[in-house]
Structure formats: structure tokens, C-alpha cells
Coordinates of C-alpha atoms and ligand atoms in Angstrom, one line a residue:
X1 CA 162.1 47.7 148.9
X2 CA 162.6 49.6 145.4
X3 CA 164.8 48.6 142.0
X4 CA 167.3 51.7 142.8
X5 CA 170.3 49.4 142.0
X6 CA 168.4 48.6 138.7
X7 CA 169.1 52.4 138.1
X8 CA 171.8 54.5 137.6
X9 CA 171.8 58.6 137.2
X10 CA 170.7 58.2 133.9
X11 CA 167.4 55.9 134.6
X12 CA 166.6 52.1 134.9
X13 CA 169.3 50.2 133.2
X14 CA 168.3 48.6 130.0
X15 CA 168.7 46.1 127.6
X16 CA 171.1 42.7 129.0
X17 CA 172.5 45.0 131.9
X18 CA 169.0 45.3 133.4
X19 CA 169.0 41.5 133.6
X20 CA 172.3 41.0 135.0
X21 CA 172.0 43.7 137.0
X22 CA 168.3 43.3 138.2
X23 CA 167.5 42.7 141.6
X24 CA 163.9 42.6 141.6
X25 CA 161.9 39.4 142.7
X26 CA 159.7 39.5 139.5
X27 CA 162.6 39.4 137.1
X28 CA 164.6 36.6 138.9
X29 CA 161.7 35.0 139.2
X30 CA 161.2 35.1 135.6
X31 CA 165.2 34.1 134.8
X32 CA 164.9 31.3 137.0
X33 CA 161.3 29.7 135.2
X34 CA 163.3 30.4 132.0
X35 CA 166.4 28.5 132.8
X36 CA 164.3 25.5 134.6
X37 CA 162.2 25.6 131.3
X38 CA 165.4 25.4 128.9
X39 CA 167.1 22.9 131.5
X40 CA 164.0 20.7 131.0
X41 CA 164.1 20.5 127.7
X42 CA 167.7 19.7 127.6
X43 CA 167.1 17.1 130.2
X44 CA 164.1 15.9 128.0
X45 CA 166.6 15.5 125.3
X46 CA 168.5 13.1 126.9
X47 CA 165.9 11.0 128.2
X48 CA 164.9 10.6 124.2
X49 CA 168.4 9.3 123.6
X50 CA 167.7 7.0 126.3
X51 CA 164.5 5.8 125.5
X52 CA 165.8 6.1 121.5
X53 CA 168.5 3.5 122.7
X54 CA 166.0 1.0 124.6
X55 CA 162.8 1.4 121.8
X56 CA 164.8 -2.3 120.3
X57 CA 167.2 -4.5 122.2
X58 CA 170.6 -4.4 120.9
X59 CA 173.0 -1.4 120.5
X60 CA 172.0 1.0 117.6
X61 CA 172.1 4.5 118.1
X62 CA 175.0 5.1 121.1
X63 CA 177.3 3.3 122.8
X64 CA 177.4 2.1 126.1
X65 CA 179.4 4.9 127.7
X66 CA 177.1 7.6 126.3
X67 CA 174.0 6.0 126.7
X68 CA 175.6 6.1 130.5
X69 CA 176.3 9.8 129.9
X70 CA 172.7 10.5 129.1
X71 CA 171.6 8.9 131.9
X72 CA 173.8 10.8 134.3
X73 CA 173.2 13.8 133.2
X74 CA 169.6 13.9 132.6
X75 CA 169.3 13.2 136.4
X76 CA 171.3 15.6 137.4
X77 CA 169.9 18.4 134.8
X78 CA 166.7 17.0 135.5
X79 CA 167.0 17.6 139.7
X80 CA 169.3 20.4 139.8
X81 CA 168.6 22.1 136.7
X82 CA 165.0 22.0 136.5
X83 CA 162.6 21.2 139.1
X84 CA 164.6 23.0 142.0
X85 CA 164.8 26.4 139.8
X86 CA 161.3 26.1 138.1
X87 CA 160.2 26.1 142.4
X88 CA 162.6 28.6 143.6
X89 CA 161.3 30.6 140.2
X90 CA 157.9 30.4 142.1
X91 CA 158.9 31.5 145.4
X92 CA 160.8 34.5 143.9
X93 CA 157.4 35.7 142.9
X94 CA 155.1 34.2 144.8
X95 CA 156.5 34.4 148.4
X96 CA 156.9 38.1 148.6
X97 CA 153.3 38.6 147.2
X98 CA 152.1 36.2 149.3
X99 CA 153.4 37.2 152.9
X100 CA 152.7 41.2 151.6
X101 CA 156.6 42.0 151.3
X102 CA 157.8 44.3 148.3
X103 CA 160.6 42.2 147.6
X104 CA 162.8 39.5 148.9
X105 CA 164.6 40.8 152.2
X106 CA 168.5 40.3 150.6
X107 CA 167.5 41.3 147.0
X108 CA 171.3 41.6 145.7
X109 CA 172.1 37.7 147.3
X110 CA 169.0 36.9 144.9
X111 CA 170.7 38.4 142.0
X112 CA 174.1 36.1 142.6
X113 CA 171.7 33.2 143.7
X114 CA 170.1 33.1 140.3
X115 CA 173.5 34.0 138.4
X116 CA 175.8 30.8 139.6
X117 CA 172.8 29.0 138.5
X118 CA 173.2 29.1 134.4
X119 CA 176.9 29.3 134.6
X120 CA 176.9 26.0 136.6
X121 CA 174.7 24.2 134.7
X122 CA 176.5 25.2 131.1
X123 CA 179.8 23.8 132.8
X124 CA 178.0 20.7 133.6
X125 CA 176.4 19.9 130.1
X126 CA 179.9 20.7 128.9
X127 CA 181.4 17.9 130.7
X128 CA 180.1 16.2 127.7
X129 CA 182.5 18.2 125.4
X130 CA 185.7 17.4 127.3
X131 CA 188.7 15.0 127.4
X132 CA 187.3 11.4 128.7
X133 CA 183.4 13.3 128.7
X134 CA 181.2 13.7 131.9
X135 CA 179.8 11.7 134.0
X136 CA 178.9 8.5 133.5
X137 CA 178.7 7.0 137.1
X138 CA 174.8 7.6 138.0
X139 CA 173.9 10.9 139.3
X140 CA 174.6 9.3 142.6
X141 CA 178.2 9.2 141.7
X142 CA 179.3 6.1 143.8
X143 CA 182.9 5.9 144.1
X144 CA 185.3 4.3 143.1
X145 CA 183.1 4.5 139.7
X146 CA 183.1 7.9 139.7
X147 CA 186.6 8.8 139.8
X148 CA 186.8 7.0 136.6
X149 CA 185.1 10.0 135.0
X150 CA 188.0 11.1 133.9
X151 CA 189.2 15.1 133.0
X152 CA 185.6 16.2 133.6
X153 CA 185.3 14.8 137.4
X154 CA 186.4 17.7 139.3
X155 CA 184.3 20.0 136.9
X156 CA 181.5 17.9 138.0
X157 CA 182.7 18.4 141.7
X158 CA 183.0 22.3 141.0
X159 CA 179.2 22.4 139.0
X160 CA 178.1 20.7 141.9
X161 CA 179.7 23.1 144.8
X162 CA 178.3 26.1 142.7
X163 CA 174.5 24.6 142.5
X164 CA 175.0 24.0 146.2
X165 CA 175.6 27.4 146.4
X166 CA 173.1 29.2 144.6
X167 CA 170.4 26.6 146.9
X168 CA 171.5 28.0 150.4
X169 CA 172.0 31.7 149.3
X170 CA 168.2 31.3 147.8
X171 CA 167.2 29.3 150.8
X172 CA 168.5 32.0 153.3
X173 CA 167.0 34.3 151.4
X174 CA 163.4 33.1 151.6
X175 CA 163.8 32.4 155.3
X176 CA 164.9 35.4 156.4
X177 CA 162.3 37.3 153.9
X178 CA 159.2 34.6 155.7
X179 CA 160.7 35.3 159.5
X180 CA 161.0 39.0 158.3
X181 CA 158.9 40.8 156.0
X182 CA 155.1 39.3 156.9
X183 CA 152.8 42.1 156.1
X184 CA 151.0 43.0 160.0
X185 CA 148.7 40.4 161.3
X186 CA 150.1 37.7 159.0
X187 CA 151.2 35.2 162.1
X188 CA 153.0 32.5 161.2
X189 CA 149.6 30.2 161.0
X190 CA 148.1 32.6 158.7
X191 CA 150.9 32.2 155.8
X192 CA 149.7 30.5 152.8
X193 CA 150.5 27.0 152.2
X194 CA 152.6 27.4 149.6
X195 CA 154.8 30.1 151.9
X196 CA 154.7 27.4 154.7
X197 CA 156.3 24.3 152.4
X198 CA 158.8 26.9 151.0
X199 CA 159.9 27.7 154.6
X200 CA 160.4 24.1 155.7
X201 CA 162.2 23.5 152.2
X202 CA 164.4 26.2 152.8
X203 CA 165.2 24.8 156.0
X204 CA 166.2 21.2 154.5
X205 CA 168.3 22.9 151.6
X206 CA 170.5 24.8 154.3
X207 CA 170.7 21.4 156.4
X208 CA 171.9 19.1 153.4
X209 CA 173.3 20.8 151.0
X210 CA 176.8 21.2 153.2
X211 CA 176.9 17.8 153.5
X212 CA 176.3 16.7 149.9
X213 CA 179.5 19.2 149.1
X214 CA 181.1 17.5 152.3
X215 CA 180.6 14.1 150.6
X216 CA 182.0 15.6 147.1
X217 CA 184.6 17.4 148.3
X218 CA 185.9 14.2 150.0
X219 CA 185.5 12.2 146.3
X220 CA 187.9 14.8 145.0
X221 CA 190.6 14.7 147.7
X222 CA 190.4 10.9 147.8
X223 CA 191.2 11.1 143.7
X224 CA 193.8 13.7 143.8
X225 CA 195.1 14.8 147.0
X226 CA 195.8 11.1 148.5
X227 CA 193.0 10.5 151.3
X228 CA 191.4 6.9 151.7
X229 CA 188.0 8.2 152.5
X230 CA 185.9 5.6 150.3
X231 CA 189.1 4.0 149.5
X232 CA 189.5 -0.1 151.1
X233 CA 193.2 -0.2 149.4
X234 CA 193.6 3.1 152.1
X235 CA 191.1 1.9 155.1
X236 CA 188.4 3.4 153.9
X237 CA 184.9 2.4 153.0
X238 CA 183.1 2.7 149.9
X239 CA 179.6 2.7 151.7
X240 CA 180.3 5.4 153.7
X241 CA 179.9 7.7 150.3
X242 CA 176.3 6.0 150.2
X243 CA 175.4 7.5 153.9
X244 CA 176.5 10.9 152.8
X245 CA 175.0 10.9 149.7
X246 CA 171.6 9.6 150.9
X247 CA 171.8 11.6 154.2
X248 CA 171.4 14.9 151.8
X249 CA 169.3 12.7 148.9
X250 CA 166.7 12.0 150.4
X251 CA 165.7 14.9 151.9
X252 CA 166.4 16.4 148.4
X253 CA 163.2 14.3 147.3
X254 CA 161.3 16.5 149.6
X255 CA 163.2 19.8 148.6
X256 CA 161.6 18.8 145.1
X257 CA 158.4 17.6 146.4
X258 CA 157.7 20.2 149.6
X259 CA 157.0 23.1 147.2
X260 CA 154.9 20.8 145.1
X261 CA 152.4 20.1 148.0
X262 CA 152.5 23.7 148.6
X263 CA 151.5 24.5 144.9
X264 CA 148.8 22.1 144.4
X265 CA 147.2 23.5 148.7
X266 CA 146.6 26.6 146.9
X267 CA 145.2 25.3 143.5
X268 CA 142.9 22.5 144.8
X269 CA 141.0 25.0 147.4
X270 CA 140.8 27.6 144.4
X271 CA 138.9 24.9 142.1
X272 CA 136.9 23.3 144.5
X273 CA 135.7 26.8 146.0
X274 CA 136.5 26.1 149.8
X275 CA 138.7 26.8 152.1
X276 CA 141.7 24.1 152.1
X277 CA 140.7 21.2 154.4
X278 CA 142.6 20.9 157.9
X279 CA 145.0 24.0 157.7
X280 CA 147.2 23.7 160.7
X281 CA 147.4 20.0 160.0
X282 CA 148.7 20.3 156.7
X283 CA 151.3 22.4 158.0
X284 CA 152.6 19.9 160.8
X285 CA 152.1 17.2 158.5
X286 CA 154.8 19.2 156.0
X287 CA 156.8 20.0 158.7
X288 CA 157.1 15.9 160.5
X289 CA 157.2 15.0 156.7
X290 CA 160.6 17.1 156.5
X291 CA 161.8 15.8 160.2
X292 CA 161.4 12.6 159.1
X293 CA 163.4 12.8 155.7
X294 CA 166.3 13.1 157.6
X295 CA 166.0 9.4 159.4
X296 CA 165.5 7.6 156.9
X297 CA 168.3 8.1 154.2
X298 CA 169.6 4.0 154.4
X299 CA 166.4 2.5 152.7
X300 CA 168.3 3.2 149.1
X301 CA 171.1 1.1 151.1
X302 CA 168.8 -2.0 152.0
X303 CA 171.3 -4.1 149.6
X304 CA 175.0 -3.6 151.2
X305 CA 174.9 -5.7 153.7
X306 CA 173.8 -3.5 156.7
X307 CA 173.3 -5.4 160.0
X308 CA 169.0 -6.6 160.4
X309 CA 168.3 -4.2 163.1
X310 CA 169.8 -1.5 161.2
X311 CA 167.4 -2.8 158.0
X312 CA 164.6 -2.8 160.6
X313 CA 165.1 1.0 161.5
X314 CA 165.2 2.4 158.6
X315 CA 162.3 -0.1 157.1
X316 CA 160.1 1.5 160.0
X317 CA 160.9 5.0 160.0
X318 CA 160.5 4.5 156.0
X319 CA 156.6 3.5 156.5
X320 CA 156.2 6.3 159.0
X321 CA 156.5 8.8 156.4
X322 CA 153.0 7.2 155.1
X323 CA 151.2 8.9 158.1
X324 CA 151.8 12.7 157.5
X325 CA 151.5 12.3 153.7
X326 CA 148.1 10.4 154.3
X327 CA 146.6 13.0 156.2
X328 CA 147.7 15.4 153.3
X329 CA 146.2 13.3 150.7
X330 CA 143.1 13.1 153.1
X331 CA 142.8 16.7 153.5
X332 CA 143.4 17.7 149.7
X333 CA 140.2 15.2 148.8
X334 CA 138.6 16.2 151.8
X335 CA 138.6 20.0 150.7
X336 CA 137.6 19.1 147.2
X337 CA 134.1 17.3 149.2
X338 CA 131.4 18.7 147.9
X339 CA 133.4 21.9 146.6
X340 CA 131.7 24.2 143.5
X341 CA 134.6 22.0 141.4
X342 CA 135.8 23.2 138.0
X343 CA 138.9 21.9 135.8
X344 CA 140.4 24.0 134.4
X345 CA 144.4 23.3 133.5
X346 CA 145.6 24.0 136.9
X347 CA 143.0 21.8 138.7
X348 CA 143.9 19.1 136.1
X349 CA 147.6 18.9 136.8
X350 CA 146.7 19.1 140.8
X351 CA 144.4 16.2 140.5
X352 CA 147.0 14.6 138.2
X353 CA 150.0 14.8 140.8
X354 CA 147.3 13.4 143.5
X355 CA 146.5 10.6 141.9
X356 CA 149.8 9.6 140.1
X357 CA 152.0 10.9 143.0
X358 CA 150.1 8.4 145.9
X359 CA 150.2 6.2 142.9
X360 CA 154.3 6.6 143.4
X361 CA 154.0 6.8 147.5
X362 CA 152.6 3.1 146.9
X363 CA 155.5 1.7 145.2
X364 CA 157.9 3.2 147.4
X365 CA 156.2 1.4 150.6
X366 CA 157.0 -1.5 148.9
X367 CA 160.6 -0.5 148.5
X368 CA 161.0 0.7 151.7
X369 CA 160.0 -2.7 153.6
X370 CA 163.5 -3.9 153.9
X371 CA 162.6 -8.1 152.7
X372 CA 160.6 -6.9 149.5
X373 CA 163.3 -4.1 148.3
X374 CA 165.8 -6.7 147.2
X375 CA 163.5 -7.8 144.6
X376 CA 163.3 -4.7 143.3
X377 CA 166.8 -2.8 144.1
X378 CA 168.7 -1.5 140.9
X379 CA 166.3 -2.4 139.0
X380 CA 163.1 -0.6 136.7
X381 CA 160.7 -1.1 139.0
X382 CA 162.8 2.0 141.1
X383 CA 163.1 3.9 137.8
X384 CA 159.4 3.8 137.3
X385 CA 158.9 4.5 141.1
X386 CA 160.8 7.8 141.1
X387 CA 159.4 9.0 138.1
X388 CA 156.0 8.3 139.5
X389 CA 156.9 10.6 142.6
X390 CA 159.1 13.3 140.5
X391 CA 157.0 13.7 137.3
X392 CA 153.9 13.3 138.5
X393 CA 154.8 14.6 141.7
X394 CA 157.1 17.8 141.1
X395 CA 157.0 18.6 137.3
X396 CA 153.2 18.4 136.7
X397 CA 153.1 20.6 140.3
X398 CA 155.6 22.9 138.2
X399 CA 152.9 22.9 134.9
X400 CA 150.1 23.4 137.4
X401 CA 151.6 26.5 139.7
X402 CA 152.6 27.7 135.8
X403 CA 149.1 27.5 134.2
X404 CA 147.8 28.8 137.8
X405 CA 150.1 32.2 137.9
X406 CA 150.5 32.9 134.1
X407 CA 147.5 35.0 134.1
X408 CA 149.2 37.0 137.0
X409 CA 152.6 36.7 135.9
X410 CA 151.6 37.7 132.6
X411 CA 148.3 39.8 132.7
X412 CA 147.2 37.9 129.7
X413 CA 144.6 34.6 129.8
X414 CA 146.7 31.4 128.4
X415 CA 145.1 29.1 126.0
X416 CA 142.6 26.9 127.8
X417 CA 142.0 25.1 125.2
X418 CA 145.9 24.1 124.3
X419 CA 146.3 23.9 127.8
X420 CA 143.7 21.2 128.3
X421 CA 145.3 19.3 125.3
X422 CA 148.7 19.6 127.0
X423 CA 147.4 18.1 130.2
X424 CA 145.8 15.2 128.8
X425 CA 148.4 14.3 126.0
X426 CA 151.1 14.6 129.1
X427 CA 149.1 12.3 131.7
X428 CA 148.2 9.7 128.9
X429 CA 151.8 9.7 127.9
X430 CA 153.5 9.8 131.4
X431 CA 151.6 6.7 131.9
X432 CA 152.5 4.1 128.5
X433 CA 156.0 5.9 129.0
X434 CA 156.4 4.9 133.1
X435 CA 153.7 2.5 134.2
X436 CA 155.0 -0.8 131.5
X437 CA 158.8 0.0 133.2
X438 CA 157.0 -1.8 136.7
X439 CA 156.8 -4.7 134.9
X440 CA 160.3 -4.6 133.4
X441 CA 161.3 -4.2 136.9
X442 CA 159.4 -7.2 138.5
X443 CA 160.1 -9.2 135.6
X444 CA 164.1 -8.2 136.0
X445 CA 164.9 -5.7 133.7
X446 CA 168.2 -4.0 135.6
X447 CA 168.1 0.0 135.7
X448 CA 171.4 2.2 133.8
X449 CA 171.4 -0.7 131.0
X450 CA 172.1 0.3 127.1
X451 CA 171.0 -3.3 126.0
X452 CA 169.2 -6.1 127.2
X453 CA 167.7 -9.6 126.8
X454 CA 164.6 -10.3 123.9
X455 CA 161.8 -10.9 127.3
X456 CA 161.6 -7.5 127.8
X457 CA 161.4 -6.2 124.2
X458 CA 157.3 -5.4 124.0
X459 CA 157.0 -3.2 127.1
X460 CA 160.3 -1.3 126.4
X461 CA 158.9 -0.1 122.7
X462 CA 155.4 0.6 124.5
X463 CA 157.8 2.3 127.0
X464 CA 160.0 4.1 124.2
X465 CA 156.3 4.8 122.6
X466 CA 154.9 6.7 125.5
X467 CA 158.4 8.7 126.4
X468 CA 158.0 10.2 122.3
X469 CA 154.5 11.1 123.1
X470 CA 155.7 12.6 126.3
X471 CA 158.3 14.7 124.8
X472 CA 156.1 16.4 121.8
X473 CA 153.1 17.2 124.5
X474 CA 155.6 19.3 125.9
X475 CA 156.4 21.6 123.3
X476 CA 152.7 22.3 123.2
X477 CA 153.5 24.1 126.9
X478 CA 156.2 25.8 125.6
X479 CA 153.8 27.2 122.7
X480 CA 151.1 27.8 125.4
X481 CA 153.6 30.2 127.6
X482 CA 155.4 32.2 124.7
X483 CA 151.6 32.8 123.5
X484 CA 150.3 34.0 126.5
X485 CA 153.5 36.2 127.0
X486 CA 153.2 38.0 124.2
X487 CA 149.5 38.3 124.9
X488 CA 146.1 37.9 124.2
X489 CA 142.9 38.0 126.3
X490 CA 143.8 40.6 129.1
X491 CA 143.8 38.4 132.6
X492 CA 140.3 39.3 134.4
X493 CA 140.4 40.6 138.0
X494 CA 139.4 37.1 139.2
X495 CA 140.8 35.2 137.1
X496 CA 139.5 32.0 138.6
X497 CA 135.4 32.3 139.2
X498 CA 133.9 32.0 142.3
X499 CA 137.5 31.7 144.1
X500 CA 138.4 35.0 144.7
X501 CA 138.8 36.7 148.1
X502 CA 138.7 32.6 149.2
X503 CA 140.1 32.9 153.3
X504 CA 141.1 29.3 152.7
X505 CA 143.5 29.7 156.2
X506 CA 140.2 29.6 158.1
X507 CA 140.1 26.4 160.6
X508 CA 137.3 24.2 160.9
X509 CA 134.4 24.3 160.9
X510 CA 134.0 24.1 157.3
X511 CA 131.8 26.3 155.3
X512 CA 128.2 25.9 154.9
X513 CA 128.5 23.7 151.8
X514 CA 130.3 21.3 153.1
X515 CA 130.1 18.4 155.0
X516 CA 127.4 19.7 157.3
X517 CA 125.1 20.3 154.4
X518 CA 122.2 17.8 153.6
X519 CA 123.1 16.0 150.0
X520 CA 121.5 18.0 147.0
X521 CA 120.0 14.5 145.5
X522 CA 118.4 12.3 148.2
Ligands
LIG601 CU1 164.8 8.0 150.2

């Protein structure tokens, strides 16, 4: 496909019309890392209030209602702002290279799917600027809580409706480009891993997001067109909000986690010099993953009183996720066995979402068994779960497929050296910021809480400690892409040693030094 709507008679558009205007894969996939990277640090921003707030018990810097605000929004900003676009920034340009397409197949969709994007999340940041401010409900927005937001609730509806929006164009997009535009000979079981999780992503984008705005949509008639959906005064039932919402929210974890697997199957086989481990498995392993994600939504509901058989179910199907993401686990160590390994940044942040992210798969099996979770429901213990599985699972995916792709992206080598700093200052930090919040969840510690009693003082400063660290080691990233944009050590051919030409889709059996080879020290 060519850039002609990029021109007009008088040559390529230029200045901000050529970015408005632009429908090629490279520069959306550009706009969309740039607005994930801006959204993150606005997110980040927030979560520095919070942990500002919480560094000393007792109410200093905000009060309650804001400090509620921040935490809404940061989630929100956080999930819909900055992990899904920094992915679908990924897929832009790495799907249609991958697969041997010259573009995406609906290049002008692309354009509007990237375009609601900013405008949607400026309207929800400004919720903060309005008559009775945004949300301050949780970005699960629980009625009847919710509907006490105030001027800015059907803003929040209408932000939400738009984000929904620009994530099924995008997702159509990428399926249709994937069923469409493989280059000859590239059969499905030949994609690259990373084209294989975006296609099942896509898939549970276009299955959710409806009824996410279903559920949303029925918050805003309920609060101003007189309906009773979540309503008891009217019939209605507040719980019934909590199946929608989880029915799409879970399977969101996995629209945020899918493409990080993906990321980190083409970074760990570069690194370790071998092809990835168990191909075809991987892929049916993504694909029960995402089956599963839609069966198990009521495990965040274990608490409301659901009947023990019902507790039982979803408790079971819960575990059963363990299975396909042990095998992937198993094959990513299994094709690092004996591999020519290097660490460079990109291999760092893979081996740091391995570790840290099973690290978060074990917390949530003990959340998921039904008798143990209402220990921990509502309180830290969750928060430091989900940040195990969506920092260390999906953003340090997002800094690894960044530091992988620059050179490409870019033509120019990024900073090793600041890159290596970046990665160790983030995983040291990510670790006194999350890991203490455990134990302010065992010990009690509710989540959403401005204040809270002298016991759990210590490990909220360690906490508060670890989240400052957190937040300046990422301005070191930002440093390391604007350097490497604006140049420097021209990329090399093979940019990675050793890896290139790597047909890391072949089956079993394994290459020669693997694990038929005799050990090297006997
Ligand atoms: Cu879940």
C-alpha cells in the first residue's frame, strides 16, 4: 500500500497536517508510543501523589476525595492510556513488518483509531478540572458510588465509549491485516509470536469491549434517564454491574498481558541464540489462555455473597489458567537452556517480567482459591498483586520491545550503558516500592485509603521510598529514547550478534546446542 493520501498535488503534506493526516503504519505507530509514553508519565504522576500521601499516616498533602481522584485515574490513565497504546504502538509497526505487509490493510481506520485516542484521554484528565471533579469511585466504577461523581460522570461514560472505540477499530484492523496481508508461504503457524498474541488480543478486544460500553452505558441511563438496572430502590441489582464489568475486565488483563508474552517470545530466543522453545505450543497455550479469561471473570467477586458452587467454579477455572501459562513459562526457560545468552537491556527486562510476573501469577493463585481470597479481598495484598502482573508483567514488556526495536525504529544504537542503569534502578525500585505492600495486605492494610493506623507506618515509607526511586529511573528511559532519536551510533545490520537470520518458528528437534549436546564441563 503507498502514503498517496499523505500527498496532495503539491507533494507529501508537511508539518502538523502530515501527522493528522498521515496514514502510514510507521507514523501511527510512532503517535501512539508517544502518547502511551506521555500518558505514563501523567499516570506516574499520580501514583507519586498517592504514595506522597501514604509516605506518613495521617492526612498532609490531599484530601480524601483527591487522593480518591488520583487513584481513579491513575488506573484508568494507567490501563487505557498507556499500556494498551504503548502495545497497539508495537503492532502498528511491528505486525505489518513482521507478516511482510506494506501497511496495515484499513490504513485510513488507523488514522481515526489513533486520533480518538488523545482526544479521549485529554477529556478524561480534565474530569479533574470540572464542577464536582472526576472520578473518584475506583476505576471499576461500582455503582451506586459512581453516580456520585458528579458533573464529570457522563464525561467519564463518553471518554470511555471513545477509548472503546479507538480498541476495536485498531483491533479490526490488525485482524483483518494478519487473515489478509501474510507475505506467500507465511501459514498461519509460521507467524511470529508476537503476530500470533496480537491476533488473539485483537480477538478479546472486539469480544469485551461492547460489553464494557454495554455495562456503562446502562450506569448512565440508570443516573439520568430513569432505569433500575443496578438500582435495589428500582429492582435492580448492584452486583450485576460487577459481572459486566469483570466479564470485559478480566480478559482486559490479558489484552495487556497477551502482547507482552508475545514481546518477550521474540526477545528471549534473540538473546539466548535458539529458536523459541515449543512453538506451536506457545501458540495454543496463548490462545486456551484467552478462552479461558472469559470463564473466569467472578473470582474478583468471591466476597458478595455468591452461592458455594458458584465460588467453586470460578475458584477452579481460576487455577486452570496456571496450566497454559506454565507451559509458557516452561518453554521461555526451556529456550534460554544452554542458549549463547547475552544481556543486553532487552534480555534484562524479558528476564525481569519472567521472574517478577510468575512472581505475580503466584499471588493471584492464592486469590483465586475462593476460602483464602477473603483474607486478602480489598485489601494491599491485591494492590501489590496486580502491580506484580501489570508492571512487571506489561510495562517492563513495553521497556523491553522499546530497547529491542529502537535500533530499528530509529536506525541509531541506544545507550547501553543508560539503558542497563535504567533496568536495574527500575527492578530494584519496583521491588521496595510493591513487594513491602504484601505485607500491608496480610497484615490488613485496606486498598483506596488516604490514611491509616500507626502498625503499618514502616513498610508504607519503605513503600513510599521505592515508588520515588521508581519514578526518577524512569526519566532516565525517557532520556535514553529522545537520545537515541536524535541519533548517535548508526544501528548495525544485526543489531543483536549471533541472532540474526534466527528461524526461531522451527519445531522440535532443537538445535544442535541444545539439549541433545553433551555438557561443555563434565
Ligand atoms: Cu480476573
Amino acid at each position: 500500500m503507498n502514503t498517496a493520501s499523505n500527498h496532495d498535488a503539491h507533494g507529501p503534506k508537511s508539518g502538523i497536517m502530515r501527522w493528522i493526516t498521515t496514514t502510514n503504519h510507521k507514523d501511527i505507530g510512532n503517535m501512539y508510543l508517544i502518547v502511551a509514553l506521555a500518558m505514563f508519565f501523567v499516570g506516574g504522576a499520580m501514583a507519586m501523589v498517592i504514595r506522597a500521601e501514604l509516605f506518613q499516616p495521617g492526612l498532609q498533602l490531599v484530601n480524601p476525595h483527591f487522593f480518591n481522584q488520583m487513584t481513579t485515574l491513575h488506573a484508568l490513565i494507567m490501563v487505557f492510556g498507556a499500556v494498551m497504546p504503548a502495545f497497539v504502538g508495537f503492532a502498528n509497526w511491528q505486525v505489518p513488518l513482521m507478516i511482510g505487509a506494506p501497511d496495515m490493510a484499513l490504513p485510513r481506520l488507523n488514522n481515526w483509531s489513533f486520533w480518538l485516542l488523545p482526544f479521549a484521554a485529554v477529556m478524561l484528565v480534565s474530569t479533574l478540572f470540572m464542577e464536582g471533579g472526576a472520578p473518584a469511585a475506583g476505576w471499576t466504577m461500582y455503582p451506586p458510588l459512581v453516580q456520585q461523581t458528579g458533573d464529570a460522570f457522563p464525561f467519564l461514560i463518553f471518554t470511555v465509549h471513545l477509548l472503546g472505540m479507538s480498541s476495536i477499530l485498531g483491533a479490526i484492523n490488525i485482524i483483518v491485516t494478519i487473515v489478509n496481508m501474510r507475505a506467500p508461504g507465511m501459514t498461519l503457524l509460521k507467524m511470529p509470536m508476537f503476530v500470533w498474541t496480537w491476533l488473539i488480543t485483537a480477538f478479546l478486544l472486539i469480544a469485551v469491549m461492547p460489553v464494557f460500553a454495554g455495562a456503562v452505558t446502562m450506569l448512565l441511563t440508570d443516573q439520568y434517564f430513569g432505569t433500575s438496572f443496578f438500582n435495589t430502590a428500582g429492582g435492580g441489582d448492584p452486583v450485576l454491574f460487577q459481572h459486566l464489568f469483570w466479564f470485559f475486565g478480566h480478559p482486559e488483563v490479558y489484552i495487556m498481558i497477551l502482547p507482552s508474552f508475545g514481546v518477550i517470545s521474540q526477545v528471549i530466543p534473540t538473546f539466548a541464540r535458539k529458536p523459541l522453545f515449543g512453538y506451536a505450543s506457545m501458540v495454543y497455550a496463548t490462545a486456551a489462555i484467552a478462552f479461558l479469561s472469559f470463564i473466569v471473570w467472578a473470582h474478583h467477586m468471591f466476597t458478595v455473597g455468591m452461592p458455594i458452587s458458584g465460588q467453586l467454579y470460578f475458584m477452579y477455572a481460576t487455577v486452570l489458567i496456571a496450566v497454559p501459562t506454565g507451559v509458557k513459562v516452561f518453554n521461555w526457560l526451556a529456550t534460554m537452556w544452554r542458549g549463547s545468552m547475552t544481556f543486553e537491556t532487552p534480555m534484562l527486562f524479558a528476564l525481569g517480567v519472567v521472574v517478577m510476573f510468575t512472581f505475580g501469577g503466584f499471588t493471584g493463585v492464592m486469590m483465586g482459591t475462593a476460602p483464602t481470597d477473603v483474607q486478602y479481598h480489598d485489601s494491599y495484598f491485591i494492590v501489590a498483586h496486580f502491580h506484580y502482573t501489570l508492571v512487571s508483567g506489561a510495562v517492563f514488556s513495553v521497556f523491553c520491545g522499546a530497547y529491542y526495536w529502537l535500533p530499528k525504529w530509529t536506525g541509531y544504537m541506544y545507550d547501553e550503558k543508560l539503558g542497563k542503569l535504567h533496568f536495574w534502578l527500575t527492578a530494584i525500585s519496583f521491588n521496595v516500592l510493591f513487594f513491602p505492600q504484601h505485607f500491608l495486605g496480610l497484615a490488613g492494610m485496606p486498598r483506596r485509603i488516604p490514611d491509616y493506623a500507626l502498625q503499618f507506618a514502616d513498610w508504607n515509607m519503605v513503600s513510599s521510598i521505592g515508588g520515588f526511586a521508581f519514578g526518577l529511573a524512569q526519566l532516565i528511559f525517557l532520556w535514553v529514547v529522545i537520545k537515541a532519536v536524535r541519533g548517535g551510533e548508526p544501528a548495525s545490520d544485526e543489531v543483536w550478534e549471533g541472532a540474526d537470520g534466527l528461524e526461531w518458528t522451527l519445531s522440535s528437534p532443537p538445535p544442535y546446542h541444545s539439549f541433545n549436546e553433551a555438557p561443555k564441563v563434565s
